[in-house]
Amino acid sequence: MTSKPLAVSLALATLTLSTTFSLQPDQHKVLLVSFDGFRWDYLYKVPTPHFHYMMKSGVHVKQVSNIFITKTYPNHYTMVTGLFAESHGIVANDMFDPILNKSFSLDHMNIYDSEFWEEATPIWITNQRAGHATGSAMWPGTDVKIHKSFATHYMPYNESVSFEDRVAKIIEWFTAEKPINLGLLYWEDPDDMGHHLGPDSPLMGPVIADIDDKLGYLIQMLKKAKLWNVVNLIITSDHGMTQCSEDRVIELDQYLDKDHYTLIDQSPVAAILPKEGKFDEVYEALADAHPNLTVYKKEEIPKRWHYTRNERIQPIIAVADEGWYILQNKSDDFLLGNHGYDNALAEMHPIFLAHGPAFRKNFTKEAMNSTDLYPLLCHLLNITAMPHNGSFRNVQDLLRSAAPKAIPYTQTTTLLLGTDKPGAYEQEESYPYFIGVSLGIMIVIVFFVIFIKHFIPSQVPALQDRQAEIAQPLLQA
Ligand SMILES: *[C@@H]1O[C@H](CO)[C@@H](O)[C@H](O)[C@H]1NC(C)=O
Ligand SMILES: *[C@@H]1O[C@H](CO)[C@@H](O)[C@H](O)[C@H]1NC(C)=O
Ligand SMILES: *[C@@H]1O[C@H](CO)[C@@H](O)[C@H](O)[C@H]1NC(C)=O
Ligand SMILES: *[C@@H]1O[C@H](CO)[C@@H](O)[C@H](O)[C@H]1NC(C)=O
Ligand SMILES: *[C@@H]1O[C@H](CO)[C@@H](O)[C@H](O)[C@H]1NC(C)=O
Ligand SMILES: *[C@@H]1O[C@H](CO)[C@@H](O)[C@H](O)[C@H]1NC(C)=O
Ligand SMILES: *[C@@H]1O[C@H](CO)[C@@H](O)[C@H](O)[C@H]1NC(C)=O
Ligand SMILES: *[C@@H]1O[C@H](CO)[C@@H](O)[C@H](O)[C@H]1NC(C)=O
Ligand SMILES: [Zn+2]
C-alpha cells in the first residue's frame, strides 16, 4: 500500500524521461511531396477533402514565400538546400554559365551536367553521408550525379510514369529491409494543365480535384502500409500560377536588334546576354520600352530577391508585370498560364501542409519562408544542416514540443541581419536542458512522496487517488 505513491511518481518520471529521449527511429522518417504549380488558394477553388483532412489532422501554412525566380528548378533546389538561387546555382530553368561555357535547358533535357548542381549539397546527399538511405520518385535533381552520388534509390526522370507507380516505389523503399528515412515524390500537375488552360479557366476545377484524389490515394497507401502515423508527410509545391493573355505580350523584336544579344531565358524574367560591346545599346533600348517591363542591370537587381551573386545571372534581366508575357516575337510559344514573376506576389505562392508524429494537429500558421523547409527537414531527419538561408526557429512552432531534436546549423548571416536575437540558438534544443527539466520533475515528485509518507500519513489515501488522476491524462497523451 505505501509503495503506491512511489510507483506513481516513478511512472510519471519514467514517462517524462521517455517522451524526451526514447523517440522511435521511425519518427525520423520524412516523405516530401511536391505537386508542381499547386497555387496556395487552389485548396479553396473546388472541394479538396483530402487536403482538408490533412489540415485537420496536421499543420497548414497559408502563405509560403518562395524564392525568385518563381520557377520549377530554382524552387525545388531551394526546398532541398535552404539556399536562395544565387547561392545554390540553379538560377533558372534555362541558364548559361559563362565560366563553364555551358548551357542548362529543360527544353533539351540537358540538365544532367553535374557542374550546374554542385554549388550546393542537396539534402539527400547529406542524409546519405550520415549513413541513411534516400528514395526519390522523380524529384528534380535526384537522377543527376551530384558530388559523385545519386539518391540511394531513384527513378530516372520519365513523365509518363504514373502517380500510382511512383507511390508504389516510395512505399517499397520505406518498407524495405534497409528502409529509407527520406522519400521524395514529384508530380507534374497541376503545373502542366495550369500552363495550358490558365489558372482562371473553369476547367482547372477537375484538375485540382484530380490532385486531391491523388493525395487521397497516397494517404490510403500509406495507411495500408502502416506508415501513415509513422512518416512525417509534407505536401508542398514550388510555385503558383497566374493567368496570361495574348493582349498582354511584350515582343522583344519590337525594341531590340536580334544580333545584339542572346536571350538565355525568356518569360516572365528575360535573361539577356548582350553581345560584346553591345551592353549599353541593349540596355538603353529596353529600359523604357514597355510600361509593364522593368529592366535591371545585374548590380541593380532588388536586394530582396537575393538574385545577383552568381555568374549564371545574366548582365541584364527584364521582369514582366504579373500576367504579362515576354516573347522574342509572336511566333514563339505562348501559354495561358505562367509563373516566374516576383515572389512577393500571392499568386506565385505554393501550398504547405504536413502530418505525422512530429507535427501538431489542426494547427494553422500564417506564413513561412520556403528556405525554412530545409532546416526543418534536417531537424526531422536528425542530420546536421549545411550552411543555408533559412531559420529553423521560424517554423519550430509547427512541431509538437517532444519532437525529435537535432543540432541546427548556427546561421551567422541571420544573426547579422538581426532577424534572430543573438544567443537565441543556445536555448534551442539542448539535451542538458531536457535532462535538467526531467531530473527536476523527478526530484520534486520523490520529495513530495517522502513528505506525504512521513509527515501527513493520515492524508495518504486521498492524495494517492489524486495523483492517480493526475497521471491519467499523461498516460493517454
Ligand atoms: C564555348 O563553346 C562553344 C561551343 O559550344 C565554342 O564555339 C566556343 O569557342 C566556346 N568559347 C570559349 C570561350 O571557349
Ligand atoms: C517511360 O515510362 C513509360 C510508362 O511506364 C514507358 O512505357 C516508357 O518506356 C518509359 N520511357 C523510358 C525512356 O524509359
Ligand atoms: C501595366 O502598366 C500599366 C501602365 O503603367 C499599369 O497601369 C498596370 O497596372 C500595369 N499592369 C500590371 C499588371 O502591373
Ligand atoms: C521570330 O523569332 C524566331 C526565332 O528567333 C525566328 O526564327 C522567326 O523567324 C521570327 N519570326 C518573325 C515573324 O520575325
Ligand atoms: C480545429 O481548429 C479550429 C480552429 O482552431 C476549431 O474550430 C476546430 O474545432 C478544430 N477541429 C478539430 C477537429 O479539432
Ligand atoms: C522570412 O525571412 C525574412 C528574412 O530573413 C524575415 O524577415 C521574415 O520574418 C521571414 N518570414 C517568416 C514568415 O518567417
Ligand atoms: C541524432 O543523431 C545523433 C548522431 O548524429 C545520435 O547520437 C542521436 O542519438 C540521434 N538522436 C535521436 C533522437 O535519434
Ligand atoms: C545564404 O547562405 C549562404 C551559405 O551560408 C551564404 O553564403 C549567403 O551569403 C547567404 N545569403 C544571404 C543573403 O544571407
Ligand atoms: Zn514548377
Coordinates of C-alpha atoms in Angstrom, one line a residue, residues 87-322:
S87 CA 23.7 30.6 -53.7
H88 CA 22.6 27.2 -54.9
G89 CA 23.3 28.0 -58.5
I90 CA 20.1 26.8 -60.2
V91 CA 19.1 30.3 -61.0
A92 CA 16.6 29.4 -63.8
N93 CA 15.1 26.6 -65.8
D94 CA 17.3 27.8 -68.7
M95 CA 20.8 29.0 -67.9
F96 CA 24.1 29.8 -69.4
D97 CA 27.3 29.6 -67.4
P98 CA 30.0 31.8 -69.0
I99 CA 32.8 30.2 -67.0
L100 CA 31.8 26.7 -67.8
N101 CA 30.8 27.9 -71.3
K102 CA 27.8 25.6 -71.0
S103 CA 24.0 25.8 -71.2
F104 CA 21.4 24.2 -69.0
S105 CA 18.0 23.8 -70.5
L106 CA 14.8 21.9 -69.6
D107 CA 13.6 22.0 -73.2
H108 CA 16.5 19.9 -74.3
M109 CA 16.7 18.0 -71.1
N110 CA 20.4 18.8 -70.8
I111 CA 20.2 19.2 -67.1
Y112 CA 22.3 16.2 -66.3
D113 CA 25.6 18.2 -66.1
S114 CA 26.8 17.7 -62.5
E115 CA 28.6 21.0 -62.5
F116 CA 25.4 23.0 -62.6
W117 CA 24.2 21.4 -59.3
E118 CA 27.4 21.3 -57.3
E119 CA 27.4 24.8 -55.9
A120 CA 25.2 23.3 -53.2
T121 CA 24.8 19.9 -51.5
P122 CA 21.2 18.7 -51.6
I123 CA 19.6 17.1 -48.5
W124 CA 19.7 13.6 -49.9
I125 CA 23.4 13.7 -50.2
T126 CA 23.8 14.9 -46.6
N127 CA 21.3 12.3 -45.5
Q128 CA 23.3 9.6 -47.2
R129 CA 26.6 10.8 -45.8
A130 CA 25.0 10.5 -42.3
G131 CA 24.5 6.8 -43.1
H132 CA 20.9 6.9 -44.1
A133 CA 19.1 5.9 -47.4
T134 CA 17.0 8.2 -49.6
G135 CA 14.4 7.2 -52.2
S136 CA 13.2 9.5 -54.9
A137 CA 10.4 9.2 -57.3
M138 CA 11.4 11.8 -59.9
W139 CA 12.3 14.7 -57.6
P140 CA 14.3 17.2 -59.8
G141 CA 18.0 16.6 -59.5
T142 CA 17.9 13.2 -57.8
D143 CA 18.8 11.4 -61.0
V144 CA 21.7 13.7 -61.6
K145 CA 25.2 12.7 -60.2
I146 CA 25.9 15.4 -57.6
H147 CA 29.2 15.4 -55.7
K148 CA 29.7 11.9 -57.1
S149 CA 26.4 10.5 -55.8
F150 CA 22.8 9.9 -56.9
A151 CA 19.9 9.4 -54.4
T152 CA 20.3 5.9 -52.9
H153 CA 17.2 4.8 -54.9
Y154 CA 15.7 6.8 -57.7
M155 CA 13.6 6.6 -60.8
P156 CA 15.2 8.1 -63.9
Y157 CA 13.0 11.0 -64.9
N158 CA 10.2 9.9 -67.2
E159 CA 7.0 12.0 -67.2
S160 CA 4.9 9.0 -68.5
V161 CA 5.3 7.1 -65.2
S162 CA 2.0 7.2 -63.4
F163 CA 1.5 8.7 -59.9
E164 CA 0.5 5.2 -58.7
D165 CA 3.8 3.7 -59.8
R166 CA 5.7 6.5 -58.2
V167 CA 3.8 6.0 -54.9
A168 CA 4.4 2.2 -55.1
K169 CA 8.2 2.8 -55.3
I170 CA 8.1 5.1 -52.3
I171 CA 6.2 2.6 -50.2
E172 CA 8.5 -0.2 -51.3
W173 CA 11.6 1.8 -50.2
F174 CA 10.1 2.8 -46.8
T175 CA 9.2 -0.8 -46.0
A176 CA 12.4 -2.4 -47.4
E177 CA 14.7 -4.5 -45.2
K178 CA 17.0 -1.5 -45.1
P179 CA 14.4 1.2 -45.2
I180 CA 14.9 4.8 -46.4
N181 CA 14.3 7.6 -43.9
L182 CA 13.7 10.2 -46.6
G183 CA 11.3 9.9 -49.5
L184 CA 10.9 12.5 -52.2
L185 CA 8.0 12.4 -54.6
Y186 CA 7.3 14.7 -57.5
W187 CA 4.3 15.1 -59.7
E188 CA 4.0 17.4 -62.8
D189 CA 0.5 18.6 -62.2
P190 CA -1.4 21.0 -61.7
D191 CA 1.5 22.9 -63.4
D192 CA 1.2 21.3 -66.8
M193 CA -2.6 21.9 -67.0
G194 CA -2.2 25.3 -65.4
H195 CA 0.1 26.4 -68.2
H196 CA -2.2 25.1 -70.9
L197 CA -5.6 26.2 -69.5
G198 CA -4.7 29.2 -67.4
P199 CA -5.5 29.1 -63.7
D200 CA -8.7 31.1 -64.2
S201 CA -10.2 28.5 -66.5
P202 CA -13.2 26.6 -65.1
L203 CA -11.5 23.5 -66.5
M204 CA -8.9 23.8 -63.7
G205 CA -11.6 22.6 -61.3
P206 CA -11.3 18.9 -62.3
V207 CA -7.5 19.2 -62.5
I208 CA -7.4 20.3 -58.8
A209 CA -10.0 17.6 -57.9
D210 CA -7.7 15.0 -59.5
I211 CA -4.7 16.2 -57.4
D212 CA -6.9 15.8 -54.3
D213 CA -7.8 12.3 -55.4
K214 CA -4.0 11.6 -55.8
L215 CA -3.4 12.8 -52.3
G216 CA -6.2 10.6 -51.1
Y217 CA -4.6 7.6 -52.9
L218 CA -1.2 8.4 -51.3
I219 CA -2.8 8.6 -47.8
Q220 CA -4.6 5.3 -48.4
M221 CA -1.4 3.6 -49.5
L222 CA 0.5 4.9 -46.5
K223 CA -2.3 3.7 -44.2
K224 CA -2.3 0.3 -45.8
A225 CA 1.5 0.0 -45.3
K226 CA 1.1 1.1 -41.7
L227 CA 3.2 4.2 -42.5
W228 CA 0.6 6.9 -42.0
N229 CA 1.3 7.6 -38.3
V230 CA 5.0 6.9 -38.7
V231 CA 6.1 9.0 -41.6
N232 CA 6.2 12.8 -41.4
L233 CA 4.4 13.7 -44.7
I234 CA 4.9 17.1 -46.1
I235 CA 2.9 18.2 -49.1
T236 CA 4.1 21.3 -50.8
S237 CA 4.8 22.9 -54.2
D238 CA 7.4 25.0 -56.0
H239 CA 5.3 28.0 -57.1
G240 CA 1.8 29.1 -58.1
M241 CA 0.4 30.3 -61.5
T242 CA -1.1 33.4 -63.0
Q243 CA -3.4 34.0 -65.9
C244 CA -1.8 35.3 -69.1
S245 CA -3.4 36.7 -72.2
E246 CA -2.4 37.4 -75.8
D247 CA -3.4 41.0 -75.1
R248 CA -0.5 41.3 -72.6
V249 CA 2.5 40.4 -74.7
I250 CA 5.8 42.2 -74.8
E251 CA 7.7 41.4 -78.0
L252 CA 11.4 42.0 -77.7
D253 CA 11.9 42.2 -81.5
Q254 CA 10.0 45.5 -81.4
Y255 CA 12.7 47.1 -79.3
L256 CA 15.9 45.2 -79.8
D257 CA 18.1 44.2 -82.7
K258 CA 18.3 40.3 -82.6
D259 CA 22.0 40.4 -83.4
H260 CA 22.9 42.4 -80.4
Y261 CA 22.1 39.9 -77.7
T262 CA 21.4 36.3 -76.7
L263 CA 18.1 35.5 -75.0
I264 CA 19.1 32.9 -72.3
D265 CA 15.7 32.7 -70.5
Q266 CA 12.5 34.1 -71.8
S267 CA 9.4 34.8 -69.7
P268 CA 8.5 36.3 -67.4
V269 CA 12.1 37.1 -66.5
A270 CA 14.1 37.6 -69.7
A271 CA 17.8 36.9 -69.1
I272 CA 19.7 38.9 -71.6
L273 CA 23.3 38.5 -72.5
P274 CA 24.4 41.4 -74.8
K275 CA 27.0 40.7 -77.5
E276 CA 30.5 42.0 -77.0
G277 CA 30.4 45.8 -76.8
K278 CA 26.5 46.0 -77.1
F279 CA 25.6 46.3 -73.4
D280 CA 24.7 50.0 -73.4
E281 CA 22.8 49.8 -76.6
V282 CA 20.7 46.9 -75.5
Y283 CA 20.1 48.4 -72.1
E284 CA 19.1 51.8 -73.4
A285 CA 16.8 50.3 -76.0
L286 CA 15.0 48.2 -73.4
A287 CA 15.0 50.3 -70.3
D288 CA 11.9 52.4 -71.1
A289 CA 10.5 50.1 -73.8
H290 CA 7.3 49.0 -72.2
P291 CA 5.4 50.1 -69.1
N292 CA 4.9 46.6 -67.9
L293 CA 8.6 45.6 -68.2
T294 CA 11.1 46.5 -65.6
V295 CA 14.7 46.3 -66.7
Y296 CA 17.6 45.8 -64.3
K297 CA 21.4 45.9 -64.8
K298 CA 22.7 42.9 -62.8
E299 CA 24.0 45.1 -59.9
E300 CA 20.7 46.9 -59.6
I301 CA 18.5 43.9 -59.1
P302 CA 16.5 44.4 -55.8
K303 CA 18.2 43.1 -52.7
R304 CA 15.1 41.3 -51.5
W305 CA 15.3 38.8 -54.4
H306 CA 18.8 37.7 -53.4
Y307 CA 19.4 37.3 -57.1
T308 CA 22.7 38.9 -58.1
R309 CA 25.7 37.0 -56.8
N310 CA 26.1 34.3 -59.4
E311 CA 27.8 34.1 -62.8
R312 CA 24.7 32.4 -64.2
I313 CA 22.6 35.5 -63.6
Q314 CA 23.0 37.5 -66.9
P315 CA 24.1 41.1 -67.2
I316 CA 20.6 42.4 -67.8
I317 CA 17.3 40.9 -66.6
A318 CA 13.9 42.2 -67.7
V319 CA 11.0 41.3 -65.4
A320 CA 7.4 41.4 -66.6
D321 CA 4.5 42.6 -64.5
E322 CA 2.2 39.9 -63.3

